[in-house]
Amino acid sequence: MTSTAHAAGFGGRTQDFEGIERLRRLRRVSALARLMDTAIRVPGTNIRFGADSVLGLLPVVGDASGALIGLLIINEARRFGLPKEKMAQMFGNLAADAVAGSVPVIGDLFDIYFKSHRRNVKIILDHFGLDEADLRRSP
């Protein structure tokens, strides 16, 4: 039993709470990435897109909005304690999305195929040895 758990009067449940809280946070960033990158499927195809592609149609404001949401995911990764190398990779994904996405028409097509938010969530999940299926299981 950890001293924190003992001091809080939880027995061994503090560790369980931390795991449940991490899972809740992982589910939240995964859902956000899905909304931004793959929420909508084009009928009859495997092509998926999300709010990032739709927002990208708005000049300047749309791409900036997508980048800000991407920064929320990266901030959560920082709070999880991911190493600097993984954080740098995540920033690179977001930068590529923001720069390429800002090019009219071509950037909108790029957003459909380069899913920076999903890529960044995958980096977080890989760090913890998890995949999307693990997020769907109950704790």
Tab-separated table of C-alpha atoms in Angstrom:
chain	number	residue	atom	x	y	z
A	1	MET	CA	0.000	0.000	0.000
A	2	THR	CA	1.406	3.398	-0.944
A	3	SER	CA	1.701	6.101	1.652
A	4	THR	CA	-0.540	8.338	-0.461
A	5	ALA	CA	-3.221	5.674	-0.616
A	6	HIS	CA	-2.878	4.939	3.088
A	7	ALA	CA	-2.900	8.621	4.040
A	8	ALA	CA	-5.979	9.237	1.936
A	9	GLY	CA	-7.735	6.303	3.576
A	10	PHE	CA	-8.360	4.506	0.295
A	11	GLY	CA	-6.403	1.339	0.921
A	12	GLY	CA	-5.082	0.351	-2.535
A	13	ARG	CA	-7.701	2.274	-4.490
A	14	THR	CA	-5.636	5.408	-5.234
A	15	GLN	CA	-3.747	3.526	-7.945
A	16	ASP	CA	-7.076	2.380	-9.389
A	17	PHE	CA	-8.381	5.949	-9.400
A	18	GLU	CA	-5.272	7.186	-11.213
A	19	GLY	CA	-5.708	4.494	-13.870
A	20	ILE	CA	-9.384	5.291	-14.289
A	21	GLU	CA	-8.638	9.027	-14.521
A	22	ARG	CA	-5.941	8.411	-17.157
A	23	LEU	CA	-8.350	6.220	-19.144
A	24	ARG	CA	-11.024	8.946	-18.970
A	25	ARG	CA	-8.550	11.541	-20.254
A	26	LEU	CA	-7.340	9.197	-23.019
A	27	ARG	CA	-10.920	8.576	-24.101
A	28	ARG	CA	-11.554	12.320	-24.204
A	29	VAL	CA	-8.558	13.102	-26.452
A	30	SER	CA	-9.369	10.110	-28.653
A	31	ALA	CA	-12.954	11.310	-29.095
A	32	LEU	CA	-11.715	14.808	-29.891
A	33	ALA	CA	-9.309	13.441	-32.510
A	34	ARG	CA	-12.088	11.353	-34.032
A	35	LEU	CA	-14.370	14.399	-34.238
A	36	MET	CA	-11.621	16.444	-35.869
A	37	ASP	CA	-10.324	13.819	-38.328
A	38	THR	CA	-12.698	10.921	-39.014
A	39	ALA	CA	-16.224	11.636	-37.753
A	40	ILE	CA	-17.899	11.474	-41.177
A	41	ARG	CA	-17.571	8.731	-43.797
A	42	VAL	CA	-18.283	9.428	-47.447
A	43	PRO	CA	-20.992	6.867	-48.325
A	44	GLY	CA	-19.785	3.975	-50.449
A	45	THR	CA	-16.112	4.681	-49.727
A	46	ASN	CA	-13.533	4.315	-46.988
A	47	ILE	CA	-12.860	8.057	-47.082
A	48	ARG	CA	-13.404	9.711	-43.725
A	49	PHE	CA	-13.095	13.331	-42.710
A	50	GLY	CA	-13.976	15.464	-39.735
A	51	ALA	CA	-14.364	18.961	-38.426
A	52	ASP	CA	-10.753	19.838	-39.267
A	53	SER	CA	-11.488	19.401	-42.981
A	54	VAL	CA	-14.707	21.399	-42.741
A	55	LEU	CA	-13.108	24.171	-40.668
A	56	GLY	CA	-10.256	24.292	-43.192
A	57	LEU	CA	-12.710	25.667	-45.734
A	58	LEU	CA	-12.788	28.910	-43.727
A	59	PRO	CA	-9.732	30.995	-44.642
A	60	VAL	CA	-7.251	31.561	-41.788
A	61	VAL	CA	-9.757	31.114	-38.942
A	62	GLY	CA	-10.537	27.501	-39.837
A	63	ASP	CA	-6.935	26.286	-39.957
A	64	ALA	CA	-6.098	28.234	-36.802
A	65	SER	CA	-9.046	26.586	-35.021
A	66	GLY	CA	-7.861	23.131	-36.034
A	67	ALA	CA	-4.337	23.941	-34.823
A	68	LEU	CA	-5.640	25.183	-31.463
A	69	ILE	CA	-7.555	21.973	-30.931
A	70	GLY	CA	-4.412	20.063	-31.882
A	71	LEU	CA	-2.555	21.999	-29.198
A	72	LEU	CA	-5.110	20.799	-26.641
A	73	ILE	CA	-4.217	17.203	-27.513
A	74	ILE	CA	-0.496	17.986	-27.306
A	75	ASN	CA	-0.995	19.683	-23.936
A	76	GLU	CA	-2.723	16.563	-22.650
A	77	ALA	CA	0.281	14.530	-23.834
A	78	ARG	CA	2.534	16.899	-21.882
A	79	ARG	CA	0.371	16.385	-18.790
A	80	PHE	CA	0.710	12.623	-19.287
A	81	GLY	CA	4.478	13.075	-19.185
A	82	LEU	CA	5.375	11.977	-22.709
A	83	PRO	CA	9.085	12.359	-23.526
A	84	LYS	CA	10.353	15.352	-25.492
A	85	GLU	CA	11.035	13.232	-28.596
A	86	LYS	CA	7.405	12.150	-28.806
A	87	MET	CA	6.221	15.684	-28.098
A	88	ALA	CA	8.440	16.954	-30.938
A	89	GLN	CA	6.938	14.353	-33.275
A	90	MET	CA	3.452	15.485	-32.277
A	91	PHE	CA	4.323	19.142	-32.894
A	92	GLY	CA	5.699	18.118	-36.292
A	93	ASN	CA	2.435	16.385	-37.205
A	94	LEU	CA	0.426	19.417	-36.156
A	95	ALA	CA	2.742	21.837	-37.978
A	96	ALA	CA	2.540	19.796	-41.182
A	97	ASP	CA	-1.245	19.798	-40.945
A	98	ALA	CA	-1.421	23.534	-40.240
A	99	VAL	CA	1.023	24.569	-42.973
A	100	ALA	CA	-0.228	22.253	-45.708
A	101	GLY	CA	-3.834	22.773	-44.672
A	102	SER	CA	-3.513	26.520	-45.153
A	103	VAL	CA	-2.938	26.142	-48.913
A	104	PRO	CA	-6.288	26.718	-50.662
A	105	VAL	CA	-7.943	23.621	-52.198
A	106	ILE	CA	-4.817	21.411	-51.996
A	107	GLY	CA	-4.721	21.936	-48.238
A	108	ASP	CA	-8.334	20.864	-47.919
A	109	LEU	CA	-7.565	17.618	-49.752
A	110	PHE	CA	-4.439	17.168	-47.608
A	111	ASP	CA	-6.598	17.430	-44.465
A	112	ILE	CA	-8.697	14.490	-45.645
A	113	TYR	CA	-5.673	12.197	-45.905
A	114	PHE	CA	-3.261	13.491	-43.248
A	115	LYS	CA	-4.965	13.097	-39.919
A	116	SER	CA	-2.644	14.832	-37.467
A	117	HIS	CA	-4.975	14.595	-34.468
A	118	ARG	CA	-5.395	10.827	-34.863
A	119	ARG	CA	-1.654	10.418	-35.419
A	120	ASN	CA	-0.954	12.325	-32.226
A	121	VAL	CA	-3.417	10.295	-30.178
A	122	LYS	CA	-1.777	7.140	-31.539
A	123	ILE	CA	1.578	8.408	-30.240
A	124	ILE	CA	0.023	8.863	-26.789
A	125	LEU	CA	-1.611	5.431	-26.845
A	126	ASP	CA	1.606	3.771	-28.058
A	127	HIS	CA	3.450	5.419	-25.176
A	128	PHE	CA	1.165	3.596	-22.740
A	129	GLY	CA	1.109	0.374	-24.767
A	130	LEU	CA	-2.580	0.795	-25.621
A	131	ASP	CA	-4.690	0.866	-28.758
A	132	GLU	CA	-8.153	2.173	-29.601
A	133	ALA	CA	-9.798	-1.115	-28.547
A	134	ASP	CA	-8.377	-0.683	-25.039
A	135	LEU	CA	-10.261	2.607	-24.722
A	136	ARG	CA	-13.570	0.895	-25.409
A	137	ARG	CA	-13.147	-1.624	-22.593
A	138	SER	CA	-14.580	-0.747	-19.212
A	139	PRO	CA	-12.043	-0.287	-16.387
